[in-house]
Amino acid sequence: MERSIFYILLNLFLAATKKPYHEDEDISFIKVYDLSKPTNWKDINNYYGAIEKYWKICINCGIPGLGTGLHLEHLGSTGSMQPAVIPSEYLVTRLSIIDVSYLAKSNPSLVLSLDVALQWPVLKYDPLEPTLVLFKFGWSASNQLKRRCVCKIPGLSYELADFIASNLSHVVGVATDAPTLESDQTRELTKHTVSNVLGRSGVYMIENVHINGRIPERGCLSITMPLMMIEASYVPTRLTAFCPTQKTDYQVNLALTKTSDTRKTTSRVNQVNLYEILN
C-alpha cells in the first residue's frame, strides 16, 4: 500500500491486539480504508442557503454532493451541532458494519426495521465499548443526482433508531453510505425523526460514507475527524478505518507508547466559524 497520510497515522498511532507495535514488525495484517467523500465550500454554501430559505425537503432528504458529513441534530432542533462537545474517545471507536445492501438492491426505498436489524449481534447486545455502527445499503448516486436533494433513499425506521438510542449505551455514532439516515417512515415528520431521536441521546450521525471495496464487518478501528465548525447542522468529516486483513483473527486497537519528546502542542482554542468563511 502506498505511503499516504493514513499509512503514516498507522505507524504513529496503531497497534494490533495483545502487543504494542514496533517499527521492525510486520504490519501487513492491517489495511487502511478512506471512507470519505470530499466536500467543497460552494456546496456547503448552497446547502445553508437552502436552510435559510426553509427548504425543509433538503434536510430530511439527502444531498449526495455534500460529501461525508457529521451532525447531531438538524438545524432548528432542540440542540445545535457542536462537534467540540463530542468526547475524543467517541471519535476513535470500534467499527461494526451492518450490510443490508442485498435488501436495498431490490427496494431502493428500504425502511430497515428493528426486527430485521436485530439479526446482527452488535444491535442485539450492547457492544460494551465505544462503537460506530455503519449501515451499508450499497447506495450510489448518478451524476445527475449529485447536486440535488434526493428522497428515494434507504434508511432506518424510527423504532430502530429509538432502540439504538435507548438500549445501546456504547453505540456512540451511527453512519450510512446513503445521503441520510431518514427513511420514508420519518422523512415527512419534524419531531419523530431518526436525527432527533439519536441526537437527543448524544449519538452522532455520519452520512455519505464512501465504501469502496469489501471491508470486514468486525475487527476494525475507526477514526472520525470532523471539521470543528460551530452552529452547523452539517460538518465535513474525514472517516478512516483500520482493519485486519481477512487472513487474521486480530482486531485493530489503539495503543500509546512513551516518547522522549517533551514539546508541548498548541491547544486549538478557537473553532471554525462557518459564516466567517462563507461571507
PDB file of C-alpha atoms in Angstrom:
ATOM      1  CA  MET A   1       0.000   0.000   0.000  1.00  0.00           C
ATOM      2  CA  GLU A   2       1.315   3.469  -0.854  1.00  0.00           C
ATOM      3  CA  ARG A   3       2.674   5.588   1.985  1.00  0.00           C
ATOM      4  CA  SER A   4      -0.197   8.015   2.376  1.00  0.00           C
ATOM      5  CA  ILE A   5      -1.125  10.186   5.329  1.00  0.00           C
ATOM      6  CA  PHE A   6      -3.218   7.310   6.621  1.00  0.00           C
ATOM      7  CA  TYR A   7      -0.262   4.945   6.461  1.00  0.00           C
ATOM      8  CA  ILE A   8       1.756   7.469   8.458  1.00  0.00           C
ATOM      9  CA  LEU A   9      -1.055   7.672  11.031  1.00  0.00           C
ATOM     10  CA  LEU A  10      -0.989   3.921  11.228  1.00  0.00           C
ATOM     11  CA  ASN A  11       2.723   3.870  12.004  1.00  0.00           C
ATOM     12  CA  LEU A  12       2.274   6.557  14.638  1.00  0.00           C
ATOM     13  CA  PHE A  13      -0.835   5.502  16.485  1.00  0.00           C
ATOM     14  CA  LEU A  14      -1.937   1.910  15.883  1.00  0.00           C
ATOM     15  CA  ALA A  15      -1.086  -1.489  17.215  1.00  0.00           C
ATOM     16  CA  ALA A  16      -2.589  -4.933  16.940  1.00  0.00           C
ATOM     17  CA  THR A  17      -4.309  -6.546  19.876  1.00  0.00           C
ATOM     18  CA  LYS A  18      -2.182  -8.222  22.571  1.00  0.00           C
ATOM     19  CA  LYS A  19       1.131  -6.497  21.868  1.00  0.00           C
ATOM     20  CA  PRO A  20       2.394  -2.999  21.046  1.00  0.00           C
ATOM     21  CA  TYR A  21       3.624  -2.192  17.549  1.00  0.00           C
ATOM     22  CA  HIS A  22       7.356  -1.695  16.913  1.00  0.00           C
ATOM     23  CA  GLU A  23       8.961  -0.307  13.764  1.00  0.00           C
ATOM     24  CA  ASP A  24      10.633  -3.589  12.904  1.00  0.00           C
ATOM     25  CA  GLU A  25       7.399  -5.570  12.979  1.00  0.00           C
ATOM     26  CA  ASP A  26       5.247  -6.551  10.028  1.00  0.00           C
ATOM     27  CA  ILE A  27       2.035  -4.525   9.806  1.00  0.00           C
ATOM     28  CA  SER A  28       0.801  -6.103   6.588  1.00  0.00           C
ATOM     29  CA  PHE A  29      -2.132  -7.575   8.510  1.00  0.00           C
ATOM     30  CA  ILE A  30      -3.632  -4.060   8.862  1.00  0.00           C
ATOM     31  CA  LYS A  31      -5.348  -2.400   5.910  1.00  0.00           C
ATOM     32  CA  VAL A  32      -6.397   1.246   5.810  1.00  0.00           C
ATOM     33  CA  TYR A  33      -9.661   2.432   4.226  1.00  0.00           C
ATOM     34  CA  ASP A  34     -10.529   6.048   3.478  1.00  0.00           C
ATOM     35  CA  LEU A  35     -14.321   6.136   3.900  1.00  0.00           C
ATOM     36  CA  SER A  36     -14.759   9.803   2.996  1.00  0.00           C
ATOM     37  CA  LYS A  37     -16.190  11.752   0.078  1.00  0.00           C
ATOM     38  CA  PRO A  38     -14.841  15.306  -0.339  1.00  0.00           C
ATOM     39  CA  THR A  39     -16.936  18.437   0.224  1.00  0.00           C
ATOM     40  CA  ASN A  40     -16.286  21.872  -1.274  1.00  0.00           C
ATOM     41  CA  TRP A  41     -17.274  25.252   0.129  1.00  0.00           C
ATOM     42  CA  LYS A  42     -19.616  26.044  -2.773  1.00  0.00           C
ATOM     43  CA  ASP A  43     -21.773  23.023  -1.968  1.00  0.00           C
ATOM     44  CA  ILE A  44     -21.853  23.941   1.722  1.00  0.00           C
ATOM     45  CA  ASN A  45     -22.888  27.482   0.833  1.00  0.00           C
ATOM     46  CA  ASN A  46     -25.732  26.179  -1.334  1.00  0.00           C
ATOM     47  CA  TYR A  47     -26.841  23.835   1.453  1.00  0.00           C
ATOM     48  CA  TYR A  48     -27.043  26.515   4.121  1.00  0.00           C
ATOM     49  CA  GLY A  49     -28.708  28.854   1.646  1.00  0.00           C
ATOM     50  CA  ALA A  50     -31.444  26.249   1.223  1.00  0.00           C
ATOM     51  CA  ILE A  51     -31.885  26.026   5.000  1.00  0.00           C
ATOM     52  CA  GLU A  52     -32.170  29.797   5.316  1.00  0.00           C
ATOM     53  CA  LYS A  53     -34.927  29.678   2.674  1.00  0.00           C
ATOM     54  CA  TYR A  54     -36.676  26.958   4.723  1.00  0.00           C
ATOM     55  CA  TRP A  55     -36.397  24.281   2.034  1.00  0.00           C
ATOM     56  CA  LYS A  56     -37.074  21.572   4.602  1.00  0.00           C
ATOM     57  CA  ILE A  57     -37.073  18.854   1.982  1.00  0.00           C
ATOM     58  CA  CYS A  58     -33.310  19.336   1.796  1.00  0.00           C
ATOM     59  CA  ILE A  59     -32.997  18.470   5.472  1.00  0.00           C
ATOM     60  CA  ASN A  60     -34.890  15.206   5.823  1.00  0.00           C
ATOM     61  CA  CYS A  61     -33.949  14.120   2.328  1.00  0.00           C
ATOM     62  CA  GLY A  62     -30.292  13.883   1.314  1.00  0.00           C
ATOM     63  CA  ILE A  63     -27.757  15.779  -0.760  1.00  0.00           C
ATOM     64  CA  PRO A  64     -25.190  13.414  -2.306  1.00  0.00           C
ATOM     65  CA  GLY A  65     -22.942  16.284  -3.428  1.00  0.00           C
ATOM     66  CA  LEU A  66     -22.237  17.411   0.121  1.00  0.00           C
ATOM     67  CA  GLY A  67     -19.833  14.573   0.717  1.00  0.00           C
ATOM     68  CA  THR A  68     -19.218  12.818   4.022  1.00  0.00           C
ATOM     69  CA  GLY A  69     -20.651  14.826   6.899  1.00  0.00           C
ATOM     70  CA  LEU A  70     -21.382  14.565  10.619  1.00  0.00           C
ATOM     71  CA  HIS A  71     -24.190  16.085  12.681  1.00  0.00           C
ATOM     72  CA  LEU A  72     -26.035  15.591  15.978  1.00  0.00           C
ATOM     73  CA  GLU A  73     -29.391  17.146  15.176  1.00  0.00           C
ATOM     74  CA  HIS A  74     -30.573  19.200  12.226  1.00  0.00           C
ATOM     75  CA  LEU A  75     -30.635  22.974  12.447  1.00  0.00           C
ATOM     76  CA  GLY A  76     -33.775  24.171  14.220  1.00  0.00           C
ATOM     77  CA  SER A  77     -33.939  21.162  16.535  1.00  0.00           C
ATOM     78  CA  THR A  78     -33.586  21.283  20.320  1.00  0.00           C
ATOM     79  CA  GLY A  79     -29.795  21.321  20.051  1.00  0.00           C
ATOM     80  CA  SER A  80     -27.288  22.718  17.584  1.00  0.00           C
ATOM     81  CA  MET A  81     -24.312  20.953  16.095  1.00  0.00           C
ATOM     82  CA  GLN A  82     -21.249  21.341  18.287  1.00  0.00           C
ATOM     83  CA  PRO A  83     -18.501  18.885  17.274  1.00  0.00           C
ATOM     84  CA  ALA A  84     -16.371  20.052  20.206  1.00  0.00           C
ATOM     85  CA  VAL A  85     -18.788  18.547  22.737  1.00  0.00           C
ATOM     86  CA  ILE A  86     -18.204  15.033  21.402  1.00  0.00           C
ATOM     87  CA  PRO A  87     -15.612  13.321  23.642  1.00  0.00           C
ATOM     88  CA  SER A  88     -12.458  12.327  21.776  1.00  0.00           C
ATOM     89  CA  GLU A  89     -12.863   8.705  22.875  1.00  0.00           C
ATOM     90  CA  TYR A  90     -16.156   8.683  20.958  1.00  0.00           C
ATOM     91  CA  LEU A  91     -14.319   9.610  17.749  1.00  0.00           C
ATOM     92  CA  VAL A  92     -11.815   6.749  17.968  1.00  0.00           C
ATOM     93  CA  THR A  93     -14.090   3.735  18.139  1.00  0.00           C
ATOM     94  CA  ARG A  94     -14.742   0.151  17.229  1.00  0.00           C
ATOM     95  CA  LEU A  95     -16.380  -0.052  13.777  1.00  0.00           C
ATOM     96  CA  SER A  96     -19.205  -2.521  13.121  1.00  0.00           C
ATOM     97  CA  ILE A  97     -20.692  -2.792   9.648  1.00  0.00           C
ATOM     98  CA  ILE A  98     -24.238  -3.992   9.003  1.00  0.00           C
ATOM     99  CA  ASP A  99     -24.515  -4.960   5.347  1.00  0.00           C
ATOM    100  CA  VAL A 100     -28.115  -4.801   4.099  1.00  0.00           C
ATOM    101  CA  SER A 101     -27.213  -3.976   0.502  1.00  0.00           C
ATOM    102  CA  TYR A 102     -28.873  -7.188  -0.657  1.00  0.00           C
ATOM    103  CA  LEU A 103     -32.184  -5.869   0.705  1.00  0.00           C
ATOM    104  CA  ALA A 104     -31.773  -2.329  -0.625  1.00  0.00           C
ATOM    105  CA  LYS A 105     -30.898  -3.615  -4.087  1.00  0.00           C
ATOM    106  CA  SER A 106     -34.445  -4.835  -4.629  1.00  0.00           C
ATOM    107  CA  ASN A 107     -36.014  -1.997  -2.619  1.00  0.00           C
ATOM    108  CA  PRO A 108     -34.302   1.412  -3.169  1.00  0.00           C
ATOM    109  CA  SER A 109     -36.589   2.991  -0.527  1.00  0.00           C
ATOM    110  CA  LEU A 110     -35.950   0.300   2.077  1.00  0.00           C
ATOM    111  CA  VAL A 111     -37.054   1.121   5.641  1.00  0.00           C
ATOM    112  CA  LEU A 112     -34.790  -1.026   7.780  1.00  0.00           C
ATOM    113  CA  SER A 113     -36.952  -2.353  10.609  1.00  0.00           C
ATOM    114  CA  LEU A 114     -35.908  -3.184  14.140  1.00  0.00           C
ATOM    115  CA  ASP A 115     -36.808  -6.864  13.723  1.00  0.00           C
ATOM    116  CA  VAL A 116     -34.515  -7.269  10.712  1.00  0.00           C
ATOM    117  CA  ALA A 117     -31.657  -5.252  12.227  1.00  0.00           C
ATOM    118  CA  LEU A 118     -31.633  -7.340  15.420  1.00  0.00           C
ATOM    119  CA  GLN A 119     -30.169 -10.203  13.412  1.00  0.00           C
ATOM    120  CA  TRP A 120     -26.781  -8.514  13.919  1.00  0.00           C
ATOM    121  CA  PRO A 121     -25.203  -9.111  17.356  1.00  0.00           C
ATOM    122  CA  VAL A 122     -23.899  -5.535  17.631  1.00  0.00           C
ATOM    123  CA  LEU A 123     -27.518  -4.349  17.810  1.00  0.00           C
ATOM    124  CA  LYS A 124     -28.892  -7.274  19.767  1.00  0.00           C
ATOM    125  CA  TYR A 125     -26.345  -6.870  22.559  1.00  0.00           C
ATOM    126  CA  ASP A 126     -24.563  -3.775  23.851  1.00  0.00           C
ATOM    127  CA  PRO A 127     -21.027  -3.890  22.363  1.00  0.00           C
ATOM    128  CA  LEU A 128     -19.556  -2.731  25.732  1.00  0.00           C
ATOM    129  CA  GLU A 129     -17.004  -0.398  24.119  1.00  0.00           C
ATOM    130  CA  PRO A 130     -17.483   2.821  22.110  1.00  0.00           C
ATOM    131  CA  THR A 131     -18.747   1.717  18.717  1.00  0.00           C
ATOM    132  CA  LEU A 132     -19.655   3.346  15.408  1.00  0.00           C
ATOM    133  CA  VAL A 133     -22.325   1.316  13.583  1.00  0.00           C
ATOM    134  CA  LEU A 134     -22.176   1.699   9.800  1.00  0.00           C
ATOM    135  CA  PHE A 135     -25.245   0.663   7.804  1.00  0.00           C
ATOM    136  CA  LYS A 136     -24.143  -0.401   4.341  1.00  0.00           C
ATOM    137  CA  PHE A 137     -27.047  -0.011   1.923  1.00  0.00           C
ATOM    138  CA  GLY A 138     -24.939  -0.137  -1.242  1.00  0.00           C
ATOM    139  CA  TRP A 139     -26.345   3.259  -2.233  1.00  0.00           C
ATOM    140  CA  SER A 140     -24.729   5.253  -5.029  1.00  0.00           C
ATOM    141  CA  ALA A 141     -25.697   8.454  -6.822  1.00  0.00           C
ATOM    142  CA  SER A 142     -25.685   9.102 -10.537  1.00  0.00           C
ATOM    143  CA  ASN A 143     -24.013  12.263 -11.835  1.00  0.00           C
ATOM    144  CA  GLN A 144     -27.449  13.832 -12.331  1.00  0.00           C
ATOM    145  CA  LEU A 145     -28.273  13.488  -8.628  1.00  0.00           C
ATOM    146  CA  LYS A 146     -25.042  14.704  -7.057  1.00  0.00           C
ATOM    147  CA  ARG A 147     -26.177  18.331  -6.762  1.00  0.00           C
ATOM    148  CA  ARG A 148     -29.839  17.713  -5.915  1.00  0.00           C
ATOM    149  CA  CYS A 149     -31.940  16.804  -2.927  1.00  0.00           C
ATOM    150  CA  VAL A 150     -32.959  13.177  -3.317  1.00  0.00           C
ATOM    151  CA  CYS A 151     -35.579  11.317  -1.297  1.00  0.00           C
ATOM    152  CA  LYS A 152     -35.639   7.822  -2.780  1.00  0.00           C
ATOM    153  CA  ILE A 153     -33.106   6.567  -0.269  1.00  0.00           C
ATOM    154  CA  PRO A 154     -32.969   3.542   2.053  1.00  0.00           C
ATOM    155  CA  GLY A 155     -32.902   4.442   5.742  1.00  0.00           C
ATOM    156  CA  LEU A 156     -33.709   3.453   9.315  1.00  0.00           C
ATOM    157  CA  SER A 157     -37.112   3.080  10.887  1.00  0.00           C
ATOM    158  CA  TYR A 158     -37.915   5.292  13.868  1.00  0.00           C
ATOM    159  CA  GLU A 159     -38.242   2.195  16.077  1.00  0.00           C
ATOM    160  CA  LEU A 160     -34.739   1.056  15.150  1.00  0.00           C
ATOM    161  CA  ALA A 161     -33.237   4.484  15.865  1.00  0.00           C
ATOM    162  CA  ASP A 162     -35.108   4.684  19.161  1.00  0.00           C
ATOM    163  CA  PHE A 163     -33.870   1.215  20.159  1.00  0.00           C
ATOM    164  CA  ILE A 164     -30.250   2.215  19.476  1.00  0.00           C
ATOM    165  CA  ALA A 165     -30.631   5.437  21.455  1.00  0.00           C
ATOM    166  CA  SER A 166     -32.409   3.789  24.399  1.00  0.00           C
ATOM    167  CA  ASN A 167     -30.646   0.451  24.768  1.00  0.00           C
ATOM    168  CA  LEU A 168     -27.139   0.559  23.307  1.00  0.00           C
ATOM    169  CA  SER A 169     -25.204   2.903  25.570  1.00  0.00           C
ATOM    170  CA  HIS A 170     -21.870   2.159  23.881  1.00  0.00           C
ATOM    171  CA  VAL A 171     -23.067   2.896  20.343  1.00  0.00           C
ATOM    172  CA  VAL A 172     -21.846   6.494  20.135  1.00  0.00           C
ATOM    173  CA  GLY A 173     -22.324   7.010  16.397  1.00  0.00           C
ATOM    174  CA  VAL A 174     -24.429   5.724  13.511  1.00  0.00           C
ATOM    175  CA  ALA A 175     -23.294   6.018   9.898  1.00  0.00           C
ATOM    176  CA  THR A 176     -24.616   5.241   6.422  1.00  0.00           C
ATOM    177  CA  ASP A 177     -23.338   5.190   2.860  1.00  0.00           C
ATOM    178  CA  ALA A 178     -26.597   6.880   1.839  1.00  0.00           C
ATOM    179  CA  PRO A 179     -27.041  10.686   1.938  1.00  0.00           C
ATOM    180  CA  THR A 180     -29.292  10.474   5.017  1.00  0.00           C
ATOM    181  CA  LEU A 181     -30.387   8.083   7.742  1.00  0.00           C
ATOM    182  CA  GLU A 182     -34.015   9.193   7.412  1.00  0.00           C
ATOM    183  CA  SER A 183     -36.418   6.805   5.699  1.00  0.00           C
ATOM    184  CA  ASP A 184     -39.839   7.078   4.083  1.00  0.00           C
ATOM    185  CA  GLN A 185     -41.278   6.474   7.558  1.00  0.00           C
ATOM    186  CA  THR A 186     -39.685   9.599   9.070  1.00  0.00           C
ATOM    187  CA  ARG A 187     -38.983  11.909   6.136  1.00  0.00           C
ATOM    188  CA  GLU A 188     -42.157  13.996   6.265  1.00  0.00           C
ATOM    189  CA  LEU A 189     -42.050  14.434  10.046  1.00  0.00           C
ATOM    190  CA  THR A 190     -40.485  17.203  12.113  1.00  0.00           C
ATOM    191  CA  LYS A 191     -40.109  15.605  15.561  1.00  0.00           C
ATOM    192  CA  HIS A 192     -40.199  11.823  15.259  1.00  0.00           C
ATOM    193  CA  THR A 193     -37.163  11.603  13.018  1.00  0.00           C
ATOM    194  CA  VAL A 194     -34.048   9.468  13.168  1.00  0.00           C
ATOM    195  CA  SER A 195     -31.897  12.576  13.612  1.00  0.00           C
ATOM    196  CA  ASN A 196     -33.927  13.843  16.553  1.00  0.00           C
ATOM    197  CA  VAL A 197     -34.091  10.593  18.496  1.00  0.00           C
ATOM    198  CA  LEU A 198     -30.379   9.864  18.041  1.00  0.00           C
ATOM    199  CA  GLY A 199     -29.288  13.463  18.542  1.00  0.00           C
ATOM    200  CA  ARG A 200     -31.179  13.844  21.814  1.00  0.00           C
ATOM    201  CA  SER A 201     -29.232  10.879  23.167  1.00  0.00           C
ATOM    202  CA  GLY A 202     -25.897  12.298  22.052  1.00  0.00           C
ATOM    203  CA  VAL A 203     -25.440   9.793  19.230  1.00  0.00           C
ATOM    204  CA  TYR A 204     -23.774  11.492  16.269  1.00  0.00           C
ATOM    205  CA  MET A 205     -24.611  10.642  12.664  1.00  0.00           C
ATOM    206  CA  ILE A 206     -22.296  10.342   9.658  1.00  0.00           C
ATOM    207  CA  GLU A 207     -23.773  10.321   6.168  1.00  0.00           C
ATOM    208  CA  ASN A 208     -22.451   9.917   2.618  1.00  0.00           C
ATOM    209  CA  VAL A 209     -19.810   7.452   3.770  1.00  0.00           C
ATOM    210  CA  HIS A 210     -17.694   6.183   0.885  1.00  0.00           C
ATOM    211  CA  ILE A 211     -17.432   2.396   0.887  1.00  0.00           C
ATOM    212  CA  ASN A 212     -15.123   1.204  -1.865  1.00  0.00           C
ATOM    213  CA  GLY A 213     -14.420  -2.480  -1.765  1.00  0.00           C
ATOM    214  CA  ARG A 214     -15.124  -5.184   0.756  1.00  0.00           C
ATOM    215  CA  ILE A 215     -14.483  -4.096   4.345  1.00  0.00           C
ATOM    216  CA  PRO A 216     -14.502  -6.582   7.244  1.00  0.00           C
ATOM    217  CA  GLU A 217     -17.702  -6.233   9.235  1.00  0.00           C
ATOM    218  CA  ARG A 218     -15.860  -6.690  12.551  1.00  0.00           C
ATOM    219  CA  GLY A 219     -12.430  -6.017  13.992  1.00  0.00           C
ATOM    220  CA  CYS A 220     -11.898  -2.536  12.525  1.00  0.00           C
ATOM    221  CA  LEU A 221     -10.969   0.638  14.356  1.00  0.00           C
ATOM    222  CA  SER A 222     -12.452   3.886  13.017  1.00  0.00           C
ATOM    223  CA  ILE A 223     -11.161   7.435  13.418  1.00  0.00           C
ATOM    224  CA  THR A 224     -13.695  10.221  12.837  1.00  0.00           C
ATOM    225  CA  MET A 225     -12.262  13.684  12.163  1.00  0.00           C
ATOM    226  CA  PRO A 226     -14.986  16.366  11.825  1.00  0.00           C
ATOM    227  CA  LEU A 227     -14.190  19.947  10.881  1.00  0.00           C
ATOM    228  CA  MET A 228     -14.593  21.992  14.067  1.00  0.00           C
ATOM    229  CA  MET A 229     -17.437  24.221  12.891  1.00  0.00           C
ATOM    230  CA  ILE A 230     -19.802  25.988  15.276  1.00  0.00           C
ATOM    231  CA  GLU A 231     -23.583  26.352  14.891  1.00  0.00           C
ATOM    232  CA  ALA A 232     -23.672  23.991  11.944  1.00  0.00           C
ATOM    233  CA  SER A 233     -26.042  21.128  11.159  1.00  0.00           C
ATOM    234  CA  TYR A 234     -23.624  19.566   8.669  1.00  0.00           C
ATOM    235  CA  VAL A 235     -19.884  19.225   9.285  1.00  0.00           C
ATOM    236  CA  PRO A 236     -17.484  17.924   6.605  1.00  0.00           C
ATOM    237  CA  THR A 237     -15.774  14.870   8.061  1.00  0.00           C
ATOM    238  CA  ARG A 238     -12.877  12.559   7.317  1.00  0.00           C
ATOM    239  CA  LEU A 239     -13.620   8.963   8.287  1.00  0.00           C
ATOM    240  CA  THR A 240     -10.841   6.369   8.244  1.00  0.00           C
ATOM    241  CA  ALA A 241     -10.968   2.679   9.107  1.00  0.00           C
ATOM    242  CA  PHE A 242      -8.037   0.500  10.144  1.00  0.00           C
ATOM    243  CA  CYS A 243      -8.971  -3.135   9.597  1.00  0.00           C
ATOM    244  CA  PRO A 244      -7.334  -6.525   9.952  1.00  0.00           C
ATOM    245  CA  THR A 245      -6.853  -8.465   6.760  1.00  0.00           C
ATOM    246  CA  GLN A 246      -9.182 -11.379   6.121  1.00  0.00           C
ATOM    247  CA  LYS A 247      -6.286 -13.765   6.818  1.00  0.00           C
ATOM    248  CA  THR A 248      -6.150 -12.973  10.535  1.00  0.00           C
ATOM    249  CA  ASP A 249      -8.442 -13.075  13.559  1.00  0.00           C
ATOM    250  CA  TYR A 250      -6.943  -9.912  15.051  1.00  0.00           C
ATOM    251  CA  GLN A 251      -8.792  -6.716  15.753  1.00  0.00           C
ATOM    252  CA  VAL A 252      -7.094  -3.327  15.489  1.00  0.00           C
ATOM    253  CA  ASN A 253      -6.696  -1.364  18.730  1.00  0.00           C
ATOM    254  CA  LEU A 254      -5.208   1.954  19.718  1.00  0.00           C
ATOM    255  CA  ALA A 255      -2.001   1.896  21.740  1.00  0.00           C
ATOM    256  CA  LEU A 256       0.094   4.606  23.405  1.00  0.00           C
ATOM    257  CA  THR A 257       3.862   4.479  23.672  1.00  0.00           C
ATOM    258  CA  LYS A 258       6.276   6.552  25.713  1.00  0.00           C
ATOM    259  CA  THR A 259       8.258   9.274  23.987  1.00  0.00           C
ATOM    260  CA  SER A 260      11.216  11.405  24.958  1.00  0.00           C
ATOM    261  CA  ASP A 261       9.816  14.407  23.070  1.00  0.00           C
ATOM    262  CA  THR A 262       8.625  16.857  25.738  1.00  0.00           C
ATOM    263  CA  ARG A 263       7.484  19.629  23.396  1.00  0.00           C
ATOM    264  CA  LYS A 264       4.010  20.903  24.188  1.00  0.00           C
ATOM    265  CA  THR A 265       1.381  21.058  21.491  1.00  0.00           C
ATOM    266  CA  THR A 266      -0.545  24.269  20.993  1.00  0.00           C
ATOM    267  CA  SER A 267      -4.160  23.951  22.095  1.00  0.00           C
ATOM    268  CA  ARG A 268      -6.742  24.954  19.486  1.00  0.00           C
ATOM    269  CA  VAL A 269      -8.949  27.315  21.443  1.00  0.00           C
ATOM    270  CA  ASN A 270     -10.982  28.801  18.623  1.00  0.00           C
ATOM    271  CA  GLN A 271     -13.274  26.800  16.391  1.00  0.00           C
ATOM    272  CA  VAL A 272     -14.024  27.452  12.751  1.00  0.00           C
ATOM    273  CA  ASN A 273     -16.894  29.871  12.260  1.00  0.00           C
ATOM    274  CA  LEU A 274     -18.834  28.770   9.198  1.00  0.00           C
ATOM    275  CA  TYR A 275     -20.326  32.175   8.422  1.00  0.00           C
ATOM    276  CA  GLU A 276     -16.957  33.909   8.571  1.00  0.00           C
ATOM    277  CA  ILE A 277     -15.714  31.529   5.901  1.00  0.00           C
ATOM    278  CA  LEU A 278     -18.757  31.742   3.625  1.00  0.00           C
ATOM    279  CA  ASN A 279     -19.097  35.519   3.927  1.00  0.00           C
TER     280      ASN A 279
END
